[in-house]
Coordinates of C-alpha atoms and ligand atoms in Angstrom, one line a residue:
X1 CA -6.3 3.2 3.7
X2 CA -4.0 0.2 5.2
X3 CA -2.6 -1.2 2.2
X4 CA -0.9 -4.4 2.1
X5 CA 2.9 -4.3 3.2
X6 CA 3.8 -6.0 0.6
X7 CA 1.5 -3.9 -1.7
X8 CA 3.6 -0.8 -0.3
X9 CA 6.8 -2.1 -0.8
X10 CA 6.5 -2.7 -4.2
X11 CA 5.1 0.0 -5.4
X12 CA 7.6 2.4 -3.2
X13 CA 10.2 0.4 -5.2
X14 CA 8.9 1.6 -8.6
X15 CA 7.7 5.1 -8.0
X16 CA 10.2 6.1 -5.9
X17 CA 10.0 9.9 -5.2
X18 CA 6.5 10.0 -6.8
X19 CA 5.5 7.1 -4.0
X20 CA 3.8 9.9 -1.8
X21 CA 1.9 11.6 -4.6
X22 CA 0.0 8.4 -5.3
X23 CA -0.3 7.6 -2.0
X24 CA -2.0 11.0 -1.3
X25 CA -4.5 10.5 -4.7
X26 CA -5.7 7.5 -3.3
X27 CA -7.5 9.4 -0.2
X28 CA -9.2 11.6 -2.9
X29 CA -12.6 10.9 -4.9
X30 CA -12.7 8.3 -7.0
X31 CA -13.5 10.4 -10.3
X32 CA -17.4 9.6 -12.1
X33 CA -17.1 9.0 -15.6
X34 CA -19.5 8.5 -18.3
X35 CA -19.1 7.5 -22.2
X36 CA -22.0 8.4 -24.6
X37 CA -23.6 6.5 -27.2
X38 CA -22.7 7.6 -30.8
X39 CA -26.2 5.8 -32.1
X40 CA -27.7 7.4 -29.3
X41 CA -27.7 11.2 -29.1
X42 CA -29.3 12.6 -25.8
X43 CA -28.9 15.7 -24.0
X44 CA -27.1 14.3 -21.3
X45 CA -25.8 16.9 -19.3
X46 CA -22.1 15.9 -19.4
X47 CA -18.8 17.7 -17.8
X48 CA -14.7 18.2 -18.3
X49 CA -13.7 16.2 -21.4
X50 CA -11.6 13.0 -20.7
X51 CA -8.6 13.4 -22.9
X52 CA -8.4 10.5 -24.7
X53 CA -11.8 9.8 -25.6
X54 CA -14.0 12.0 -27.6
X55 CA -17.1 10.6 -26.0
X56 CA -16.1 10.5 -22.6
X57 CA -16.9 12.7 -19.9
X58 CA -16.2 13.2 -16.0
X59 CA -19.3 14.3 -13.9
X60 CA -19.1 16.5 -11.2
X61 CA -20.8 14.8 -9.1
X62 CA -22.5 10.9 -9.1
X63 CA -26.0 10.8 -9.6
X64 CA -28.4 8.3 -9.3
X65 CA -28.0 6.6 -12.5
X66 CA -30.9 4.8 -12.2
X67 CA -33.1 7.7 -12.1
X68 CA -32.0 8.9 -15.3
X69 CA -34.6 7.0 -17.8
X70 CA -31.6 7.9 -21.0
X71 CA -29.6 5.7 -18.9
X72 CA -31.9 2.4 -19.1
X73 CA -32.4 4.1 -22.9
X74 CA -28.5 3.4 -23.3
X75 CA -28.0 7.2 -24.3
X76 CA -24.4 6.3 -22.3
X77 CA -22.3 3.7 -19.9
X78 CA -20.6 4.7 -16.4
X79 CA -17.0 3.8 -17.5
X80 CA -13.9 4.1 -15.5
X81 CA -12.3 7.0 -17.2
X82 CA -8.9 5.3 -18.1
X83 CA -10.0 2.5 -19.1
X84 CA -11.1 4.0 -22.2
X85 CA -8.0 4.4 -23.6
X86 CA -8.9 1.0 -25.0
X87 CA -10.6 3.2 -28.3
X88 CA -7.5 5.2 -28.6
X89 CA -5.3 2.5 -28.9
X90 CA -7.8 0.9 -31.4
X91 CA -8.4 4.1 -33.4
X92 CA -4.6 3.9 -33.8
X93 CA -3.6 0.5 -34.8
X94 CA -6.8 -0.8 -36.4
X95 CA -8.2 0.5 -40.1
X96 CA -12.0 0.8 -39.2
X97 CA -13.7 1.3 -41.7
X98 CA -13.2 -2.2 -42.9
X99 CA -15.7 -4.8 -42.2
X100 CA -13.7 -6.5 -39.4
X101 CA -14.3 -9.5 -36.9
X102 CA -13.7 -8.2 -33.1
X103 CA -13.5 -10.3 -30.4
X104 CA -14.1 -9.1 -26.3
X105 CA -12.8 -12.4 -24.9
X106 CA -13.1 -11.3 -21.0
X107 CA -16.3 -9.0 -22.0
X108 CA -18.5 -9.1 -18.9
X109 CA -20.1 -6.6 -17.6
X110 CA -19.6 -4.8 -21.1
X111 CA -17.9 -1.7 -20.6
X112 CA -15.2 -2.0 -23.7
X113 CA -17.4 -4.1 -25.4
X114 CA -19.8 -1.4 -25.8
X115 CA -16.9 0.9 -26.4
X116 CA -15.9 -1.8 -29.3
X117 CA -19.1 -1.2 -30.8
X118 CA -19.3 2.2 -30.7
X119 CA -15.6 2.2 -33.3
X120 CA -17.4 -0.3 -35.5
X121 CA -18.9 -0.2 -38.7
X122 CA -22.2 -1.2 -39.8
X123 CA -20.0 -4.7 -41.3
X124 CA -18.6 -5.6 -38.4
X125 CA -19.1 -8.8 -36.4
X126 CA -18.1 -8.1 -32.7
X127 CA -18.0 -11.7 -30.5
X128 CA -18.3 -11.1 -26.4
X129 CA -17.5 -13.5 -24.9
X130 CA -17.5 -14.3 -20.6
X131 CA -16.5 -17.3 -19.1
X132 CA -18.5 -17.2 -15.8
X133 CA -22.1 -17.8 -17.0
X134 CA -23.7 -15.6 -14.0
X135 CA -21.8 -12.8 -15.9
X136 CA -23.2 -13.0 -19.2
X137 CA -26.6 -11.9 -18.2
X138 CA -25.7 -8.3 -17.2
X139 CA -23.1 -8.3 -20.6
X140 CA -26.3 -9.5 -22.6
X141 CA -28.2 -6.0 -21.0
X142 CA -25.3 -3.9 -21.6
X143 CA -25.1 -4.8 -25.1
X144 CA -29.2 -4.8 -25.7
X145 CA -29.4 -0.8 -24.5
X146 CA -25.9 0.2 -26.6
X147 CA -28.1 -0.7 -29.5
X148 CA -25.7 -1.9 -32.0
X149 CA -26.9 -4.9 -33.5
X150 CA -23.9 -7.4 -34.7
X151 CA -22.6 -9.2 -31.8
X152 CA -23.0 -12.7 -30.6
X153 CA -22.3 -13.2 -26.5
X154 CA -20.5 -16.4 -25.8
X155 CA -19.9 -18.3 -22.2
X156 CA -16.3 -20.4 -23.4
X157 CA -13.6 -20.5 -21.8
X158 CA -10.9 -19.0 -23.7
X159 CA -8.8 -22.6 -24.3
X160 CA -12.4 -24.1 -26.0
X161 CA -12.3 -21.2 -28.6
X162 CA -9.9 -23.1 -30.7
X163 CA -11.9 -23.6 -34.1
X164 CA -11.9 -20.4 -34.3
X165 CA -8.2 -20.2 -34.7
X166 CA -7.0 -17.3 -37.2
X167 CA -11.1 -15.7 -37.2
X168 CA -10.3 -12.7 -35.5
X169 CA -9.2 -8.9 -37.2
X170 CA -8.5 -7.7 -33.1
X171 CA -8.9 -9.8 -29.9
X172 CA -9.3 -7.6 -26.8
X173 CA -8.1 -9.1 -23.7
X174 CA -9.4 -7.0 -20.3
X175 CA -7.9 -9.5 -18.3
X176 CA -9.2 -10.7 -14.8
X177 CA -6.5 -9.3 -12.6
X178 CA -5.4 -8.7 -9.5
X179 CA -7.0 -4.9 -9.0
X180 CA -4.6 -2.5 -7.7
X181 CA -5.7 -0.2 -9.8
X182 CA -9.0 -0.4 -7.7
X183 CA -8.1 0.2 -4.6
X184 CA -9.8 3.5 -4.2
X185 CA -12.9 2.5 -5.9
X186 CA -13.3 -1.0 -4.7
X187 CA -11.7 -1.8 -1.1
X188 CA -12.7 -5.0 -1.3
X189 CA -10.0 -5.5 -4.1
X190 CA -7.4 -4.7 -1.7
X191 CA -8.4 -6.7 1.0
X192 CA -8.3 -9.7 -1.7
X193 CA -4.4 -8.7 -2.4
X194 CA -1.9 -11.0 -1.4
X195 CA 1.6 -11.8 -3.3
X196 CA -0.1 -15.0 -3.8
X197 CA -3.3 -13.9 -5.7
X198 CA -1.0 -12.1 -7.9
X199 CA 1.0 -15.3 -8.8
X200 CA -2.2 -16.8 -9.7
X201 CA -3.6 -14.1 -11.7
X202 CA -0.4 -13.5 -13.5
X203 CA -0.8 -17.7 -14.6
X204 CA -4.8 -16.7 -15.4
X205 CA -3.7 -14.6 -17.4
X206 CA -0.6 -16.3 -19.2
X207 CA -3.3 -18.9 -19.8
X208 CA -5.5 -16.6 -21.3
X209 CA -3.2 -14.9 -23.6
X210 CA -2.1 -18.5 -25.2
X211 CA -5.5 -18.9 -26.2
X212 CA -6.0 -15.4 -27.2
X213 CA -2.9 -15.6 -29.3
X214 CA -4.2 -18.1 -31.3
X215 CA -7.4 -16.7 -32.5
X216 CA -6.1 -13.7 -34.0
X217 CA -5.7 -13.1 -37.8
X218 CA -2.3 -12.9 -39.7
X219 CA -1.1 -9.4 -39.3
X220 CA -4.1 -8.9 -36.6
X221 CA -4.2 -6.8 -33.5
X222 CA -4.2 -8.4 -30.1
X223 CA -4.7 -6.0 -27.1
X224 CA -3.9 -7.0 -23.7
X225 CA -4.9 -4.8 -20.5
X226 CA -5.4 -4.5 -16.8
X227 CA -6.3 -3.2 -13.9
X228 CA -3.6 -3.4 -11.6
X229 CA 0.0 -2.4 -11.8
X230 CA 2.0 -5.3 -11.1
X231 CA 5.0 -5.8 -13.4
X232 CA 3.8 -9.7 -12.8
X233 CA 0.8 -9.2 -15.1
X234 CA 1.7 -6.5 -16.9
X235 CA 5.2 -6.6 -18.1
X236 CA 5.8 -10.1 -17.5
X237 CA 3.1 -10.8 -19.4
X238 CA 3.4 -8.9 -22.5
X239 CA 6.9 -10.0 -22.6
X240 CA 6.3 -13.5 -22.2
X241 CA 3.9 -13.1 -25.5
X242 CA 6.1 -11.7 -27.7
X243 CA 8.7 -14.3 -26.7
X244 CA 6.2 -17.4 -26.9
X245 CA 4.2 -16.1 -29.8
X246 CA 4.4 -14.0 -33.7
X247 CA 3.4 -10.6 -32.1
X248 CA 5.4 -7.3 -31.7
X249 CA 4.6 -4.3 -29.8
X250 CA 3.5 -1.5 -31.4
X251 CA 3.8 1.9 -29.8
X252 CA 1.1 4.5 -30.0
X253 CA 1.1 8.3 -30.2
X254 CA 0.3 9.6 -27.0
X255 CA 0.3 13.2 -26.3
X256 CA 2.6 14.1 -23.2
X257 CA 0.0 16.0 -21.5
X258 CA -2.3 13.1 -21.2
X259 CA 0.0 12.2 -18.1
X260 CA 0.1 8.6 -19.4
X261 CA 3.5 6.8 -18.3
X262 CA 5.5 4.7 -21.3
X263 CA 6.1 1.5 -19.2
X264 CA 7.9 -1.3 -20.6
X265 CA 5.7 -3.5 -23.1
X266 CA 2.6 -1.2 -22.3
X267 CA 1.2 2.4 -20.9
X268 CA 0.2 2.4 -17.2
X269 CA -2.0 5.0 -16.5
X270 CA -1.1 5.7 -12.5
X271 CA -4.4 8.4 -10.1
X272 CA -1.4 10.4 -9.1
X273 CA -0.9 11.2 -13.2
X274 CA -4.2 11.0 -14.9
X275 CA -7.9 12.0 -13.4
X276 CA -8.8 8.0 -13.5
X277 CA -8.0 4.7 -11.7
X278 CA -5.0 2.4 -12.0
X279 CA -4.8 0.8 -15.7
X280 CA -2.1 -0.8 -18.2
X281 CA -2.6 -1.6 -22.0
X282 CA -0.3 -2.9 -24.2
X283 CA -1.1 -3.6 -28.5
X284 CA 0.4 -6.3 -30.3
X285 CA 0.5 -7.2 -34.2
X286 CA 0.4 -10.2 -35.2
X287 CA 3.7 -11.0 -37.7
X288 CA 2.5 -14.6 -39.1
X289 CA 0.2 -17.1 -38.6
X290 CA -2.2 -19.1 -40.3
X291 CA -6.1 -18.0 -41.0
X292 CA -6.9 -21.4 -41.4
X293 CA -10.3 -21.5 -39.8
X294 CA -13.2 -23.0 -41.5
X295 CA -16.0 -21.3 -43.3
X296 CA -18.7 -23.1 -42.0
X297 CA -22.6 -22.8 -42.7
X298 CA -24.8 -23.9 -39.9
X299 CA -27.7 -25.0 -41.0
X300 CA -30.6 -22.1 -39.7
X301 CA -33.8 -22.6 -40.4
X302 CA -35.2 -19.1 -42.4
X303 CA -38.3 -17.4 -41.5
X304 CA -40.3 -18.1 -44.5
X305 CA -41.6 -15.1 -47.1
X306 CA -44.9 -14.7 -45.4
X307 CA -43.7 -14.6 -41.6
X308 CA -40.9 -12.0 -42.9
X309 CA -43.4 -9.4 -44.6
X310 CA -44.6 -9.2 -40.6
X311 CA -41.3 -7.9 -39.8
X312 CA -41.5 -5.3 -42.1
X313 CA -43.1 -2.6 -40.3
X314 CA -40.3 -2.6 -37.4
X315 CA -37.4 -3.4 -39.5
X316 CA -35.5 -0.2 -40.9
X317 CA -33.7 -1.6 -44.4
X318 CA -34.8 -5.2 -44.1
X319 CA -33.5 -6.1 -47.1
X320 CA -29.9 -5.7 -45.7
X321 CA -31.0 -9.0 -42.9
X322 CA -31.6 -12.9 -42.9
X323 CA -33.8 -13.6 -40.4
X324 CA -33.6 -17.1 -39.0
X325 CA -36.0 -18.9 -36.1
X326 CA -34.4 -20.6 -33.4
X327 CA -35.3 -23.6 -31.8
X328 CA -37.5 -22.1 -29.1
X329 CA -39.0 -19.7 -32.0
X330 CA -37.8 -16.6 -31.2
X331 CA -36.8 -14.4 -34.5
X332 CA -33.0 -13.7 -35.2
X333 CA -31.9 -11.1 -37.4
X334 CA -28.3 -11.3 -39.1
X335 CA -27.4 -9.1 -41.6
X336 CA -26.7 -10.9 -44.7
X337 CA -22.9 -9.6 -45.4
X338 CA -22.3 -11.4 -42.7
X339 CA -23.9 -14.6 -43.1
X340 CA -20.6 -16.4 -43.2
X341 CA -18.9 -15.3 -40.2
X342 CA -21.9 -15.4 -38.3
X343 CA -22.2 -18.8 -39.5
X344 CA -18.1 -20.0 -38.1
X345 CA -18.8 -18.4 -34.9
X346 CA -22.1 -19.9 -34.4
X347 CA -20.6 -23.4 -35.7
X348 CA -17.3 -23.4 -33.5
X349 CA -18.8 -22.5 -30.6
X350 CA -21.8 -24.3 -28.2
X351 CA -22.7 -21.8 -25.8
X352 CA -23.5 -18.6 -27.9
X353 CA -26.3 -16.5 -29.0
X354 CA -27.0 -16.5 -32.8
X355 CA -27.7 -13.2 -33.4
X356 CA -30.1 -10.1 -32.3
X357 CA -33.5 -12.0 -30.8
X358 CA -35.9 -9.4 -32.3
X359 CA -39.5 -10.8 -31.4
X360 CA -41.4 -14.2 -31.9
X361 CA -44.8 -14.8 -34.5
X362 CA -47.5 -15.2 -32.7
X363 CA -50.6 -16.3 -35.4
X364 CA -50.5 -13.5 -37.8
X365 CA -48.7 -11.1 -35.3
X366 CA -44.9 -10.6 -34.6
X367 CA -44.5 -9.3 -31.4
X368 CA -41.3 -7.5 -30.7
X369 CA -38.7 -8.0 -28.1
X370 CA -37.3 -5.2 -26.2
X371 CA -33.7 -6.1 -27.3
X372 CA -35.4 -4.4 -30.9
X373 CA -37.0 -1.3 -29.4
X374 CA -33.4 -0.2 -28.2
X375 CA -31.6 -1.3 -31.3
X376 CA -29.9 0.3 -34.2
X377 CA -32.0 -1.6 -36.8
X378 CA -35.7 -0.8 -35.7
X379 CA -37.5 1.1 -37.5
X380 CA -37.6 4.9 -36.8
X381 CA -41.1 6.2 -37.8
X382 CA -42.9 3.4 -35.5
X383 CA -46.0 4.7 -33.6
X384 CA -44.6 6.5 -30.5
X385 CA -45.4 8.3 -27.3
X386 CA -43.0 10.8 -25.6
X387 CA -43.5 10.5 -21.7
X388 CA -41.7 12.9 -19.2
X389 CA -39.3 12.2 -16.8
X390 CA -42.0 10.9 -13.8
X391 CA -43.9 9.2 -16.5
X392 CA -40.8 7.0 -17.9
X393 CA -39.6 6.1 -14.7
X394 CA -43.2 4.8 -14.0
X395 CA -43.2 2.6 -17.2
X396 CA -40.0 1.3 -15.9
X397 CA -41.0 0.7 -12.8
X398 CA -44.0 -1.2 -14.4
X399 CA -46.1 0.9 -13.0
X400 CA -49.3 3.0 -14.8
X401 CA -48.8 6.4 -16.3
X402 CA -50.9 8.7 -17.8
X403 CA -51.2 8.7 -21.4
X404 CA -53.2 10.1 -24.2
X405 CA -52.9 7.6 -27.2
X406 CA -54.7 7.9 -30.2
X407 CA -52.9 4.5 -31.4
X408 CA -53.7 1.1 -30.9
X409 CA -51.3 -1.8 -30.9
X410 CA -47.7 -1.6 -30.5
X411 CA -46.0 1.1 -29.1
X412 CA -42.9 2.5 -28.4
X413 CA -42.4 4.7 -25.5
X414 CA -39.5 7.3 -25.8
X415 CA -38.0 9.9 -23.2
X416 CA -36.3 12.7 -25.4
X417 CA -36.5 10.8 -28.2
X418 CA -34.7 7.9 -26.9
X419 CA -36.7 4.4 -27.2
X420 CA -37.4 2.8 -23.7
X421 CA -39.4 0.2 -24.8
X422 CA -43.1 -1.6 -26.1
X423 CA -46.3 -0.9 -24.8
X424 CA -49.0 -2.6 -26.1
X425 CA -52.7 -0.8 -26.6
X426 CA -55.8 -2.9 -26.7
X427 CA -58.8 0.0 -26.3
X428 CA -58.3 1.5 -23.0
X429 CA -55.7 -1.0 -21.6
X430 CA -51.9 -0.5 -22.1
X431 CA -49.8 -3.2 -21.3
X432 CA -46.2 -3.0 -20.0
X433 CA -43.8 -4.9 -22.3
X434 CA -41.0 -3.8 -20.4
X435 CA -38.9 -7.3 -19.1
X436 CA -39.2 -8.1 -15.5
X437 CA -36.2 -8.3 -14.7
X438 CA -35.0 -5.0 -16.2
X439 CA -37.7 -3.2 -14.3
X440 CA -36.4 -0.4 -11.4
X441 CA -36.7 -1.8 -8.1
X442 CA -35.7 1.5 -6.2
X443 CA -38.2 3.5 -4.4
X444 CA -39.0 6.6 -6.0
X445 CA -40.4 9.4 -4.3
Ligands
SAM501 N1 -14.0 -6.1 -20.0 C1 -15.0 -5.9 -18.9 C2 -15.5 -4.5 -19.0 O1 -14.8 -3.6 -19.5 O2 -16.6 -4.3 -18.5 C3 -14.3 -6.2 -17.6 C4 -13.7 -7.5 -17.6 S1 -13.0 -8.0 -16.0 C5 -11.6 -7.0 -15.9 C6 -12.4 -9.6 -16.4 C7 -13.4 -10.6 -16.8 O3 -12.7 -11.9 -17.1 C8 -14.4 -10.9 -15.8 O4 -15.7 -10.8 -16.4 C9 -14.2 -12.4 -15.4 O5 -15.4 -13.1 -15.2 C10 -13.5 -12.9 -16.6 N2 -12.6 -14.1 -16.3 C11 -12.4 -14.7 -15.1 N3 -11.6 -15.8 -15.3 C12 -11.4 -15.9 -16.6 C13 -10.7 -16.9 -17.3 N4 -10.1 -17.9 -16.8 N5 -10.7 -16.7 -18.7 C14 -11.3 -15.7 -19.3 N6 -12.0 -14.8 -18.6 C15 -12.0 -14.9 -17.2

């Protein structure tokens, strides 16, 4: 690898004897990782425990994810392995079995916001927000197979999040960064380092943070991490927030043998030290502040008695939702305890979901929406079909499989249990309600 020379210097400069032992981890593997889904048990077959996550494993060897049908069930996530500190530090700072408000403000693709989700309770609103709309797509995905249901997915930029000043328990802010930490994996974001890109980044995220600052609650948690680790972005950073803004650091209890180094304002998590890639994370509290947002009701139109005995069938404990019809008719489901929060979000903000989509009326029918079939909140005992592995990679191909049904209607199709999605049975026929644009492209042989 031909780092950058100014890459090398700096990094010489602050490892000093430990320079070569990092150089020499970056020729090795890049370690495979994944994180399972606590709604979603599977028998994944799974490897050496990460240390600092309970539900994180490394594999052996990489396999081809996409031929795994658990994986499009959501059974788990391929997550780099240090970044999932981010639970640890939340397990430690944040009390979570309160219903809390969560925001993911740089969320896309969805790794940590899934691993939000998986720490929440059932009371929890969790807000994912990516600025770059060609992102939010593949964030939307992520967060449809994980399964939990309370999250809205927002495209703001941080700066137009300002109504919501105060509304947040914890804001998490991965930050868009400069990479280091991703040289091994990712070459391309070394040949994208320069000491300029670095500057820029390091103002990104300075920007960022401001915004950040401002949405969290009195006496909330802010978290702050990277992928690189440049003292510009990191340190700098984190010390510039607790000079411009009402936050201290707190410091979290980290076994020594977890290799993980005790930087100033934050914990760097260096390839040379941990089995993982380059990371940093520092927590914040919030000392003061005002929660001064506004409570606001939006004014949803509700799915009238009738329509909502139609859900009933799919809906495991539908008296604990509200279920609303958006413009374009599609059914939203938002559990009622959080009627009100839903409601701020969904008022201070333009370009948002409003809640789980869970299917459309069609005459007297409600037809489901795959987002349902993988959630938390469907019901379990629907009428289902269990297809082997070369079956349920054909019905997410699209393609025809064999299959004896006795039922008629909607169906879900599982692979060990886990739901993949609807089929629908008319007599002999059995349609594919599997979306387009989920469906495996590969070749299969
Ligand atoms: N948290 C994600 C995960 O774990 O899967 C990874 C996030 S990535 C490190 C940083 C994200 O910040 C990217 O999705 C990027 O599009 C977004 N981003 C880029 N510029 C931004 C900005 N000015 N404000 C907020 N987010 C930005």
């Amino acid at each position: 690898m031909n780092f950058p020379e100014a890459f090398t210097q700096q990094i010489k400069t602050r490892l000093g004897d430990q320079y070569q032992a990092f150089i020499d981890s970056l020729q090795t593997e890049s370690p495979t990782s994944i994180r399972l889904n606590p709604f979603k048990k599977s028998s994944t077959p799974t490897g050496e425990a990460i240390p600092w996550h309970s539900e994180g494993y490394y594999l052996s060897e990489r396999p081809v994810f996409t031929l795994d049908p658990a994986f499009h069930a959501g059974a788990y996530y391929v997550q780099e392995a240090s970044s999932m500190f981010v639970a640890e530090a939340v397990k430690q700072t944040v009390n979570l079995s309160k219903p809390l408000k969560v925001l993911d403000l740089c969320a896309a693709p969805g790794g940590k916001t899934t691993l939000l989700a998986s720490l929440l309770n059932q009371n929890s609103l969790l807000v994912a927000n990516e600025v770059i709309k060609s992102r939010v797509g593949i964030l939307k995905e992520n967060l449809e197979k994980w399964g939990f249901s309370n999250y809205i997915v927002a495209n703001h930029d941080p700066e137009e999040m300002v109504e919501l000043e105060g509304f947040f328990d914890v804001v998490l802010v991965d930050a868009p960064c400069s990479g280091e930490g991703l040289f091994r994996k990712d070459p391309k974001a070394m040949n994208e380092w320069s000491e300029n890109s670095v500057n820029i980044c390091s103002a990104r995220q300075k920007r960022i943070l401001q915004a950040a600052a401002m949405l969290v609650a009195p006496k909330g948690i802010l978290i702050y991490s990277t992928c690189t680790y440049n003292e510009k972005e990191n340190q700098q950073n984190t010390q510039w927030l607790t000079q411009v803004a009402d936050f201290e650091e707190i410091k979290l209890n980290i076994p020594s043998d977890w290799n993980i180094d005790d930087s100033r304002n934050g914990y760097q998590f260096f390839p040379h030290r941990v089995k993982g890639e380059g990371f940093f994370l520092s927590v914040f509290k919030k000392k003061f502040g005002d929660d001064n947002y506004i409570q606001a009701k939006v004014k949803l139109n509700r799915l009238r008695n009738r329509e909502t005995a139609l859900l009933e069938p799919f809906i495991e404990n539908i008296e604990d939702f509200d279920f609303f019809l958006k413009p374009d008719s599609s059914i939203v489901a938002i559990p009622n305890e959080l009627a009100a929060e839903y409601g701020t979000v969904m008022r201070a903000l333009d370009r948002r979901s409003s809640g789980i989509e869970i299917g459309t009326i069609k005459g007297t029918d409600f037809v489901p929406t795959h987002a349902l079939a993988l959630s938390s909140i469907i019901k379990k005992d629907l009428p289902a079909i269990e297809l082997l592995k070369e079956d349920a990679l054909k019905f997410l191909k699209r393609e025809n499989f064999e299959a004896d049904l006795a039922q008629s209607g909607w169906v879900l199709v599982r692979y060990e249990g886990l739901n993949l999605g609807w089929i629908k049975v008319i007599g002999d026929r059995i349609n594919n309600y599997l979306p387009k644009e989920w469906r495996i492209r590969m070749d299969i042989e």
